[in-house]
């Protein structure tokens, strides 16, 4: 059974699709696609069905030469059962995820993605939606750092 990762932000059009696509890029580079699979979701319903934001896509193209794939969907309670590790972009996302788990059954599966960064000190991936290109570039830098850290961490993690 492959290890299943879910990346979560608010809209599922900027940060979490970028995380999913960056992680897939690293997984392919390391020939791990049979062992780790990725998905993403948003805590809100705002952008259900939309492709990744064009500004997020431009930053990913410019920095990594990757095109962001996927369509936004909303996080569901069943995701807590179905995924092995759920990565929140910021504390608000983290709280929203745990809100779906009132008994705390899945709490151990939920982490802030910046916990896996080793080069950056920020604790959250800032929401870039209302800002400029710098914010989108910072998202890419933070997520490359975090996803590289995740890749090192995963093989040592027992599947729950
Ligand atoms: P994301 O960015 O959570 O990284 O996908 C946002 C996208 C949309 C909105 C906020 C953040 N919005 O308010 O519509």
GROMACS .gro file of N, CA and C and ligand atoms in nm:
model
  494
    1UNK      N    1   0.084  -0.121   0.000
    1UNK     CA    2   0.000   0.000   0.000
    1UNK      C    3   0.087   0.126   0.000
    2UNK      N    4   0.067   0.216  -0.094
    2UNK     CA    5   0.146   0.341  -0.090
    2UNK      C    6   0.108   0.427   0.030
    3UNK      N    7   0.202   0.509   0.069
    3UNK     CA    8   0.180   0.606   0.177
    3UNK      C    9   0.105   0.725   0.118
    4UNK      N   10  -0.002   0.767   0.185
    4UNK     CA   11  -0.089   0.870   0.127
    4UNK      C   12  -0.079   1.004   0.201
    5UNK      N   13  -0.039   1.107   0.125
    5UNK     CA   14  -0.021   1.242   0.180
    5UNK      C   15  -0.132   1.333   0.130
    6UNK      N   16  -0.186   1.414   0.219
    6UNK     CA   17  -0.285   1.514   0.180
    6UNK      C   18  -0.239   1.652   0.225
    7UNK      N   19  -0.231   1.745   0.130
    7UNK     CA   20  -0.192   1.883   0.158
    7UNK      C   21  -0.319   1.968   0.165
    8UNK      N   22  -0.328   2.051   0.268
    8UNK     CA   23  -0.452   2.127   0.291
    8UNK      C   24  -0.424   2.276   0.311
    9UNK      N   25  -0.499   2.360   0.237
    9UNK     CA   26  -0.498   2.505   0.261
    9UNK      C   27  -0.642   2.553   0.264
   10UNK      N   28  -0.664   2.682   0.245
   10UNK     CA   29  -0.801   2.736   0.252
   10UNK      C   30  -0.877   2.713   0.121
   11UNK      N   31  -0.819   2.760   0.010
   11UNK     CA   32  -0.893   2.757  -0.117
   11UNK      C   33  -0.864   2.639  -0.206
   12UNK      N   34  -0.753   2.571  -0.182
   12UNK     CA   35  -0.704   2.460  -0.268
   12UNK      C   36  -0.676   2.509  -0.412
   13UNK      N   37  -0.638   2.636  -0.425
   13UNK     CA   38  -0.597   2.684  -0.558
   13UNK      C   39  -0.455   2.745  -0.557
   14UNK      N   40  -0.398   2.770  -0.439
   14UNK     CA   41  -0.262   2.827  -0.434
   14UNK      C   42  -0.166   2.732  -0.363
   15UNK      N   43  -0.164   2.735  -0.229
   15UNK     CA   44  -0.059   2.665  -0.155
   15UNK      C   45  -0.067   2.513  -0.162
   16UNK      N   46  -0.185   2.456  -0.137
   16UNK     CA   47  -0.189   2.308  -0.132
   16UNK      C   48  -0.171   2.242  -0.270
   17UNK      N   49  -0.224   2.298  -0.380
   17UNK     CA   50  -0.190   2.237  -0.510
   17UNK      C   51  -0.042   2.253  -0.543
   18UNK      N   52   0.018   2.367  -0.501
   18UNK     CA   53   0.163   2.383  -0.523
   18UNK      C   54   0.238   2.276  -0.445
   19UNK      N   55   0.198   2.252  -0.319
   19UNK     CA   56   0.265   2.149  -0.237
   19UNK      C   57   0.250   2.011  -0.301
   20UNK      N   58   0.129   1.979  -0.345
   20UNK     CA   59   0.103   1.848  -0.407
   20UNK      C   60   0.191   1.828  -0.531
   21UNK      N   61   0.197   1.930  -0.616
   21UNK     CA   62   0.273   1.918  -0.741
   21UNK      C   63   0.424   1.919  -0.715
   22UNK      N   64   0.470   1.995  -0.619
   22UNK     CA   65   0.613   1.995  -0.585
   22UNK      C   66   0.651   1.860  -0.527
   23UNK      N   67   0.567   1.806  -0.440
   23UNK     CA   68   0.597   1.675  -0.381
   23UNK      C   69   0.599   1.568  -0.491
   24UNK      N   70   0.506   1.574  -0.584
   24UNK     CA   71   0.505   1.477  -0.694
   24UNK      C   72   0.632   1.490  -0.780
   25UNK      N   73   0.678   1.612  -0.799
   25UNK     CA   74   0.801   1.637  -0.875
   25UNK      C   75   0.921   1.569  -0.805
   26UNK      N   76   0.928   1.585  -0.672
   26UNK     CA   77   1.038   1.522  -0.596
   26UNK      C   78   1.023   1.369  -0.593
   27UNK      N   79   0.900   1.323  -0.579
   27UNK     CA   80   0.873   1.178  -0.577
   27UNK      C   81   0.917   1.114  -0.709
   28UNK      N   82   0.887   1.182  -0.819
   28UNK     CA   83   0.929   1.129  -0.950
   28UNK      C   84   1.080   1.130  -0.964
   29UNK      N   85   1.143   1.238  -0.918
   29UNK     CA   86   1.291   1.245  -0.924
   29UNK      C   87   1.355   1.131  -0.847
   30UNK      N   88   1.294   1.093  -0.735
   30UNK     CA   89   1.349   0.986  -0.650
   30UNK      C   90   1.290   0.849  -0.684
   31UNK      N   91   1.214   0.842  -0.791
   31UNK     CA   92   1.151   0.716  -0.836
   31UNK      C   93   1.073   0.648  -0.723
   32UNK      N   94   0.992   0.728  -0.655
   32UNK     CA   95   0.914   0.676  -0.542
   32UNK      C   96   0.764   0.675  -0.570
   33UNK      N   97   0.727   0.687  -0.698
   33UNK     CA   98   0.584   0.706  -0.727
   33UNK      C   99   0.499   0.584  -0.694
   34UNK      N  100   0.560   0.469  -0.678
   34UNK     CA  101   0.480   0.352  -0.636
   34UNK      C  102   0.460   0.350  -0.485
   35UNK      N  103   0.537   0.432  -0.415
   35UNK     CA  104   0.537   0.423  -0.268
   35UNK      C  105   0.466   0.538  -0.197
   36UNK      N  106   0.459   0.652  -0.264
   36UNK     CA  107   0.396   0.770  -0.201
   36UNK      C  108   0.299   0.831  -0.300
   37UNK      N  109   0.176   0.856  -0.256
   37UNK     CA  110   0.083   0.930  -0.342
   37UNK      C  111   0.031   1.054  -0.271
   38UNK      N  112   0.000   1.156  -0.353
   38UNK     CA  113  -0.035   1.288  -0.299
   38UNK      C  114  -0.169   1.336  -0.351
   39UNK      N  115  -0.235   1.414  -0.268
   39UNK     CA  116  -0.358   1.482  -0.307
   39UNK      C  117  -0.361   1.614  -0.230
   40UNK      N  118  -0.457   1.700  -0.264
   40UNK     CA  119  -0.472   1.825  -0.187
   40UNK      C  120  -0.619   1.860  -0.178
   41UNK      N  121  -0.651   1.944  -0.081
   41UNK     CA  122  -0.789   1.987  -0.059
   41UNK      C  123  -0.789   2.121   0.013
   42UNK      N  124  -0.906   2.189   0.007
   42UNK     CA  125  -0.923   2.316   0.077
   42UNK      C  126  -1.024   2.301   0.189
   43UNK      N  127  -1.007   2.379   0.294
   43UNK     CA  128  -1.106   2.374   0.403
   43UNK      C  129  -1.234   2.447   0.361
   44UNK      N  130  -1.225   2.538   0.264
   44UNK     CA  131  -1.342   2.615   0.221
   44UNK      C  132  -1.402   2.554   0.094
   45UNK      N  133  -1.521   2.602   0.061
   45UNK     CA  134  -1.588   2.559  -0.063
   45UNK      C  135  -1.573   2.664  -0.173
   46UNK      N  136  -1.496   2.770  -0.146
   46UNK     CA  137  -1.495   2.888  -0.235
   46UNK      C  138  -1.462   2.856  -0.381
   47UNK      N  139  -1.370   2.765  -0.403
   47UNK     CA  140  -1.315   2.750  -0.539
   47UNK      C  141  -1.330   2.607  -0.593
   48UNK      N  142  -1.428   2.533  -0.541
   48UNK     CA  143  -1.446   2.393  -0.583
   48UNK      C  144  -1.450   2.385  -0.737
   49UNK      N  145  -1.370   2.295  -0.793
   49UNK     CA  146  -1.367   2.273  -0.938
   49UNK      C  147  -1.270   2.361  -1.015
   50UNK      N  148  -1.211   2.461  -0.946
   50UNK     CA  149  -1.121   2.554  -1.017
   50UNK      C  150  -0.980   2.496  -1.030
   51UNK      N  151  -0.910   2.533  -1.139
   51UNK     CA  152  -0.769   2.493  -1.152
   51UNK      C  153  -0.682   2.579  -1.060
   52UNK      N  154  -0.556   2.544  -1.042
   52UNK     CA  155  -0.467   2.627  -0.959
   52UNK      C  156  -0.461   2.772  -1.010
   53UNK      N  157  -0.445   2.865  -0.917
   53UNK     CA  158  -0.436   3.008  -0.946
   53UNK      C  159  -0.321   3.035  -1.045
   54UNK      N  160  -0.347   3.120  -1.144
   54UNK     CA  161  -0.247   3.144  -1.250
   54UNK      C  162  -0.118   3.205  -1.194
   55UNK      N  163  -0.130   3.284  -1.084
   55UNK     CA  164  -0.008   3.345  -1.025
   55UNK      C  165   0.076   3.240  -0.955
   56UNK      N  166   0.008   3.141  -0.893
   56UNK     CA  167   0.081   3.031  -0.828
   56UNK      C  168   0.149   2.945  -0.935
   57UNK      N  169   0.075   2.923  -1.044
   57UNK     CA  170   0.129   2.845  -1.155
   57UNK      C  171   0.251   2.914  -1.217
   58UNK      N  172   0.243   3.047  -1.232
   58UNK     CA  173   0.355   3.122  -1.290
   58UNK      C  174   0.480   3.110  -1.203
   59UNK      N  175   0.462   3.116  -1.071
   59UNK     CA  176   0.577   3.104  -0.980
   59UNK      C  177   0.638   2.963  -0.988
   60UNK      N  178   0.553   2.862  -0.999
   60UNK     CA  179   0.603   2.723  -1.008
   60UNK      C  180   0.676   2.700  -1.140
   61UNK      N  181   0.624   2.761  -1.246
   61UNK     CA  182   0.688   2.749  -1.378
   61UNK      C  183   0.825   2.816  -1.376
   62UNK      N  184   0.827   2.937  -1.319
   62UNK     CA  185   0.948   3.018  -1.319
   62UNK      C  186   1.059   2.955  -1.234
   63UNK      N  187   1.021   2.908  -1.116
   63UNK     CA  188   1.123   2.858  -1.022
   63UNK      C  189   1.160   2.712  -1.045
   64UNK      N  190   1.063   2.631  -1.087
   64UNK     CA  191   1.087   2.485  -1.094
   64UNK      C  192   1.057   2.425  -1.231
   65UNK      N  193   1.006   2.507  -1.322
   65UNK     CA  194   0.965   2.458  -1.453
   65UNK      C  195   0.861   2.346  -1.443
   66UNK      N  196   0.769   2.361  -1.347
   66UNK     CA  197   0.660   2.264  -1.342
   66UNK      C  198   0.525   2.333  -1.359
   67UNK      N  199   0.434   2.260  -1.420
   67UNK     CA  200   0.298   2.310  -1.440
   67UNK      C  201   0.209   2.249  -1.332
   68UNK      N  202   0.128   2.330  -1.270
   68UNK     CA  203   0.043   2.279  -1.161
   68UNK      C  204  -0.083   2.215  -1.217
   69UNK      N  205  -0.105   2.090  -1.180
   69UNK     CA  206  -0.224   2.017  -1.224
   69UNK      C  207  -0.323   2.008  -1.110
   70UNK      N  208  -0.448   1.980  -1.146
   70UNK     CA  209  -0.549   1.950  -1.044
   70UNK      C  210  -0.664   2.048  -1.043
   71UNK      N  211  -0.767   2.012  -0.972
   71UNK     CA  212  -0.888   2.094  -0.955
   71UNK      C  213  -0.920   2.101  -0.808
   72UNK      N  214  -0.967   2.216  -0.764
   72UNK     CA  215  -0.994   2.232  -0.620
   72UNK      C  216  -1.109   2.145  -0.573
   73UNK      N  217  -1.093   2.090  -0.454
   73UNK     CA  218  -1.201   2.018  -0.387
   73UNK      C  219  -1.199   2.057  -0.239
   74UNK      N  220  -1.310   2.029  -0.173
   74UNK     CA  221  -1.318   2.063  -0.030
   74UNK      C  222  -1.281   1.942   0.055
   75UNK      N  223  -1.211   1.968   0.163
   75UNK     CA  224  -1.175   1.865   0.260
   75UNK      C  225  -1.302   1.798   0.314
   76UNK      N  226  -1.295   1.664   0.327
   76UNK     CA  227  -1.410   1.589   0.381
   76UNK      C  228  -1.365   1.509   0.503
   77UNK      N  229  -1.462   1.475   0.586
   77UNK     CA  230  -1.432   1.395   0.705
   77UNK      C  231  -1.361   1.266   0.666
   78UNK      N  232  -1.403   1.205   0.556
   78UNK     CA  233  -1.344   1.076   0.514
   78UNK      C  234  -1.195   1.089   0.482
   79UNK      N  235  -1.149   1.210   0.449
   79UNK     CA  236  -1.006   1.229   0.423
   79UNK      C  237  -0.921   1.197   0.546
   80UNK      N  238  -0.976   1.222   0.662
   80UNK     CA  239  -0.901   1.197   0.786
   80UNK      C  240  -0.871   1.047   0.802
   81UNK      N  241  -0.965   0.966   0.759
   81UNK     CA  242  -0.947   0.820   0.765
   81UNK      C  243  -0.855   0.774   0.652
   82UNK      N  244  -0.876   0.832   0.532
   82UNK     CA  245  -0.814   0.776   0.411
   82UNK      C  246  -0.667   0.813   0.392
   83UNK      N  247  -0.619   0.920   0.454
   83UNK     CA  248  -0.480   0.962   0.433
   83UNK      C  249  -0.395   0.928   0.555
   84UNK      N  250  -0.267   0.903   0.529
   84UNK     CA  251  -0.175   0.867   0.637
   84UNK      C  252  -0.118   0.989   0.708
   85UNK      N  253  -0.098   1.097   0.631
   85UNK     CA  254  -0.042   1.219   0.688
   85UNK      C  255  -0.109   1.338   0.619
   86UNK      N  256  -0.155   1.434   0.701
   86UNK     CA  257  -0.228   1.550   0.650
   86UNK      C  258  -0.149   1.675   0.688
   87UNK      N  259  -0.108   1.752   0.586
   87UNK     CA  260  -0.019   1.866   0.607
   87UNK      C  261  -0.094   1.996   0.589
   88UNK      N  262  -0.108   2.071   0.699
   88UNK     CA  263  -0.175   2.201   0.696
   88UNK      C  264  -0.073   2.310   0.662
   89UNK      N  265  -0.116   2.408   0.582
   89UNK     CA  266  -0.027   2.518   0.544
   89UNK      C  267  -0.012   2.621   0.655
   90UNK      N  268  -0.122   2.646   0.729
   90UNK     CA  269  -0.113   2.743   0.840
   90UNK      C  270  -0.196   2.695   0.958
   91UNK      N  271  -0.190   2.768   1.067
   91UNK     CA  272  -0.257   2.723   1.191
   91UNK      C  273  -0.408   2.723   1.176
   92UNK      N  274  -0.458   2.817   1.096
   92UNK     CA  275  -0.604   2.820   1.075
   92UNK      C  276  -0.649   2.692   1.003
   93UNK      N  277  -0.574   2.652   0.901
   93UNK     CA  278  -0.606   2.526   0.832
   93UNK      C  279  -0.600   2.410   0.931
   94UNK      N  280  -0.496   2.411   1.014
   94UNK     CA  281  -0.475   2.305   1.113
   94UNK      C  282  -0.596   2.292   1.205
   95UNK      N  283  -0.643   2.407   1.254
   95UNK     CA  284  -0.760   2.407   1.344
   95UNK      C  285  -0.885   2.358   1.272
   96UNK      N  286  -0.900   2.401   1.146
   96UNK     CA  287  -1.019   2.359   1.068
   96UNK      C  288  -1.019   2.208   1.045
   97UNK      N  289  -0.901   2.152   1.023
   97UNK     CA  290  -0.891   2.006   1.003
   97UNK      C  291  -0.931   1.935   1.133
   98UNK      N  292  -0.876   1.981   1.244
   98UNK     CA  293  -0.906   1.915   1.372
   98UNK      C  294  -1.051   1.933   1.414
   99UNK      N  295  -1.114   2.037   1.364
   99UNK     CA  296  -1.256   2.063   1.390
   99UNK      C  297  -1.342   1.948   1.336
  100UNK      N  298  -1.293   1.882   1.230
  100UNK     CA  299  -1.365   1.767   1.172
  100UNK      C  300  -1.341   1.640   1.252
  101UNK      N  301  -1.259   1.648   1.354
  101UNK     CA  302  -1.217   1.530   1.431
  101UNK      C  303  -1.236   1.559   1.580
  102UNK      N  304  -1.362   1.575   1.624
  102UNK     CA  305  -1.386   1.620   1.761
  102UNK      C  306  -1.335   1.524   1.868
  103UNK      N  307  -1.323   1.395   1.836
  103UNK     CA  308  -1.275   1.300   1.937
  103UNK      C  309  -1.123   1.291   1.940
  104UNK      N  310  -1.057   1.352   1.841
  104UNK     CA  311  -0.910   1.350   1.838
  104UNK      C  312  -0.851   1.220   1.785
  105UNK      N  313  -0.935   1.138   1.722
  105UNK     CA  314  -0.890   1.007   1.672
  105UNK      C  315  -0.776   1.019   1.571
  106UNK      N  316  -0.780   1.123   1.490
  106UNK     CA  317  -0.683   1.137   1.381
  106UNK      C  318  -0.579   1.246   1.407
  107UNK      N  319  -0.579   1.299   1.525
  107UNK     CA  320  -0.494   1.416   1.556
  107UNK      C  321  -0.347   1.392   1.522
  108UNK      N  322  -0.301   1.270   1.544
  108UNK     CA  323  -0.159   1.239   1.519
  108UNK      C  324  -0.121   1.245   1.372
  109UNK      N  325  -0.220   1.237   1.286
  109UNK     CA  326  -0.193   1.240   1.142
  109UNK      C  327  -0.175   1.382   1.090
  110UNK      N  328  -0.214   1.481   1.168
  110UNK     CA  329  -0.221   1.619   1.118
  110UNK      C  330  -0.100   1.699   1.168
  111UNK      N  331  -0.031   1.760   1.074
  111UNK     CA  332   0.090   1.838   1.108
  111UNK      C  333   0.090   1.969   1.029
  112UNK      N  334   0.164   2.067   1.082
  112UNK     CA  335   0.192   2.189   1.004
  112UNK      C  336   0.308   2.156   0.911
  113UNK      N  337   0.294   2.191   0.784
  113UNK     CA  338   0.396   2.149   0.687
  113UNK      C  339   0.532   2.211   0.717
  114UNK      N  340   0.533   2.333   0.775
  114UNK     CA  341   0.661   2.399   0.804
  114UNK      C  342   0.742   2.326   0.911
  115UNK      N  343   0.679   2.233   0.984
  115UNK     CA  344   0.756   2.149   1.078
  115UNK      C  345   0.864   2.070   1.005
  116UNK      N  346   0.849   2.054   0.874
  116UNK     CA  347   0.945   1.974   0.797
  116UNK      C  348   1.049   2.059   0.725
  117UNK      N  349   1.042   2.192   0.744
  117UNK     CA  350   1.142   2.282   0.684
  117UNK      C  351   1.273   2.274   0.762
  118UNK      N  352   1.385   2.283   0.689
  118UNK     CA  353   1.513   2.291   0.760
  118UNK      C  354   1.590   2.419   0.725
  119UNK      N  355   1.553   2.486   0.616
  119UNK     CA  356   1.625   2.606   0.574
  119UNK      C  357   1.553   2.735   0.614
  120UNK      N  358   1.422   2.724   0.632
  120UNK     CA  359   1.341   2.842   0.665
  120UNK      C  360   1.289   2.832   0.808
  121UNK      N  361   1.270   2.948   0.868
  121UNK     CA  362   1.223   2.951   1.008
  121UNK      C  363   1.075   2.980   1.023
  122UNK      N  364   1.007   3.017   0.915
  122UNK     CA  365   0.864   3.047   0.927
  122UNK      C  366   0.789   2.922   0.973
  123UNK      N  367   0.688   2.943   1.057
  123UNK     CA  368   0.609   2.830   1.110
  123UNK      C  369   0.486   2.799   1.025
  124UNK      N  370   0.452   2.892   0.936
  124UNK     CA  371   0.334   2.875   0.851
  124UNK      C  372   0.369   2.917   0.709
  125UNK      N  373   0.295   2.864   0.611
  125UNK     CA  374   0.308   2.910   0.472
  125UNK      C  375   0.208   3.024   0.456
  126UNK      N  376   0.255   3.149   0.442
  126UNK     CA  377   0.162   3.263   0.439
  126UNK      C  378   0.067   3.256   0.318
  127UNK      N  379  -0.058   3.296   0.342
  127UNK     CA  380  -0.158   3.298   0.235
  127UNK      C  381  -0.118   3.406   0.133
  128UNK      N  382  -0.091   3.367   0.008
  128UNK     CA  383  -0.042   3.464  -0.091
  128UNK      C  384  -0.153   3.534  -0.169
  129UNK      N  385  -0.279   3.496  -0.144
  129UNK     CA  386  -0.389   3.528  -0.237
  129UNK      C  387  -0.408   3.677  -0.262
  130UNK      N  388  -0.396   3.758  -0.157
  130UNK     CA  389  -0.421   3.902  -0.175
  130UNK      C  390  -0.292   3.984  -0.190
  131UNK      N  391  -0.179   3.915  -0.208
  131UNK     CA  392  -0.052   3.986  -0.219
  131UNK      C  393   0.008   3.978  -0.359
  132UNK      N  394   0.137   4.015  -0.368
  132UNK     CA  395   0.205   4.020  -0.497
  132UNK      C  396   0.289   3.896  -0.525
  133UNK      N  397   0.369   3.906  -0.633
  133UNK     CA  398   0.447   3.791  -0.680
  133UNK      C  399   0.546   3.739  -0.575
  134UNK      N  400   0.598   3.830  -0.491
  134UNK     CA  401   0.693   3.787  -0.387
  134UNK      C  402   0.632   3.681  -0.296
  135UNK      N  403   0.505   3.698  -0.263
  135UNK     CA  404   0.436   3.604  -0.176
  135UNK      C  405   0.426   3.466  -0.239
  136UNK      N  406   0.400   3.463  -0.369
  136UNK     CA  407   0.391   3.334  -0.440
  136UNK      C  408   0.528   3.268  -0.450
  137UNK      N  409   0.631   3.349  -0.472
  137UNK     CA  410   0.768   3.294  -0.477
  137UNK      C  411   0.810   3.237  -0.342
  138UNK      N  412   0.770   3.307  -0.234
  138UNK     CA  413   0.802   3.257  -0.100
  138UNK      C  414   0.732   3.123  -0.074
  139UNK      N  415   0.607   3.111  -0.120
  139UNK     CA  416   0.534   2.983  -0.105
  139UNK      C  417   0.615   2.870  -0.170
  140UNK      N  418   0.664   2.893  -0.291
  140UNK     CA  419   0.741   2.787  -0.360
  140UNK      C  420   0.866   2.753  -0.280
  141UNK      N  421   0.940   2.853  -0.234
  141UNK     CA  422   1.064   2.827  -0.159
  141UNK      C  423   1.036   2.747  -0.031
  142UNK      N  424   0.933   2.789   0.042
  142UNK     CA  425   0.899   2.718   0.167
  142UNK      C  426   0.858   2.574   0.138
  143UNK      N  427   0.780   2.556   0.032
  143UNK     CA  428   0.728   2.422   0.003
  143UNK      C  429   0.836   2.328  -0.049
  144UNK      N  430   0.932   2.379  -0.124
  144UNK     CA  431   1.044   2.293  -0.167
  144UNK      C  432   1.120   2.247  -0.044
  145UNK      N  433   1.148   2.338   0.047
  145UNK     CA  434   1.219   2.306   0.172
  145UNK      C  435   1.140   2.200   0.251
  146UNK      N  436   1.011   2.225   0.269
  146UNK     CA  437   0.927   2.134   0.349
  146UNK      C  438   0.914   1.997   0.281
  147UNK      N  439   0.895   1.997   0.150
  147UNK     CA  440   0.875   1.869   0.079
  147UNK      C  441   1.004   1.787   0.077
  148UNK      N  442   1.117   1.853   0.069
  148UNK     CA  443   1.245   1.779   0.079
  148UNK      C  444   1.257   1.717   0.219
  149UNK      N  445   1.217   1.791   0.321
  149UNK     CA  446   1.219   1.739   0.457
  149UNK      C  447   1.123   1.622   0.474
  150UNK      N  448   1.006   1.635   0.415
  150UNK     CA  449   0.906   1.527   0.421
  150UNK      C  450   0.960   1.399   0.359
  151UNK      N  451   1.026   1.414   0.247
  151UNK     CA  452   1.078   1.298   0.175
  151UNK      C  453   1.181   1.223   0.260
  152UNK      N  454   1.260   1.297   0.336
  152UNK     CA  455   1.358   1.233   0.425
  152UNK      C  456   1.288   1.164   0.543
  153UNK      N  457   1.180   1.222   0.587
  153UNK     CA  458   1.108   1.174   0.706
  153UNK      C  459   1.025   1.050   0.677
  154UNK      N  460   0.965   1.045   0.558
  154UNK     CA  461   0.863   0.942   0.531
  154UNK      C  462   0.908   0.797   0.541
  155UNK      N  463   1.022   0.758   0.482
  155UNK     CA  464   1.056   0.616   0.488
  155UNK      C  465   1.071   0.562   0.629
  156UNK      N  466   1.099   0.651   0.723
  156UNK     CA  467   1.119   0.607   0.861
  156UNK      C  468   0.987   0.603   0.939
  157UNK      N  469   0.879   0.648   0.872
  157UNK     CA  470   0.751   0.657   0.943
  157UNK      C  471   0.670   0.529   0.927
  158UNK      N  472   0.633   0.464   1.034
  158UNK     CA  473   0.546   0.347   1.020
  158UNK      C  474   0.409   0.389   0.970
  159UNK      N  475   0.353   0.314   0.878
  159UNK     CA  476   0.221   0.348   0.825
  159UNK      C  477   0.116   0.311   0.929
  160UNK      N  478   0.029   0.410   0.956
  160UNK     CA  479  -0.069   0.391   1.063
  160UNK      C  480  -0.184   0.304   1.013
  161LIG     P1  481  -0.496   2.905  -0.081
  161LIG     O1  482  -0.516   3.061  -0.115
  161LIG     O2  483  -0.567   2.879   0.051
  161LIG     O3  484  -0.347   2.891  -0.071
  161LIG     O4  485  -0.557   2.827  -0.198
  161LIG     C1  486  -0.639   3.125  -0.111
  161LIG     C2  487  -0.726   3.113  -0.217
  161LIG     C3  488  -0.846   3.179  -0.214
  161LIG     C4  489  -0.880   3.257  -0.106
  161LIG     C5  490  -0.793   3.269   0.001
  161LIG     C6  491  -0.672   3.202  -0.001
  161LIG     N1  492  -1.003   3.326  -0.105
  161LIG     O5  493  -1.028   3.401  -0.007
  161LIG     O6  494  -1.083   3.316  -0.199
   0.00000   0.00000   0.00000
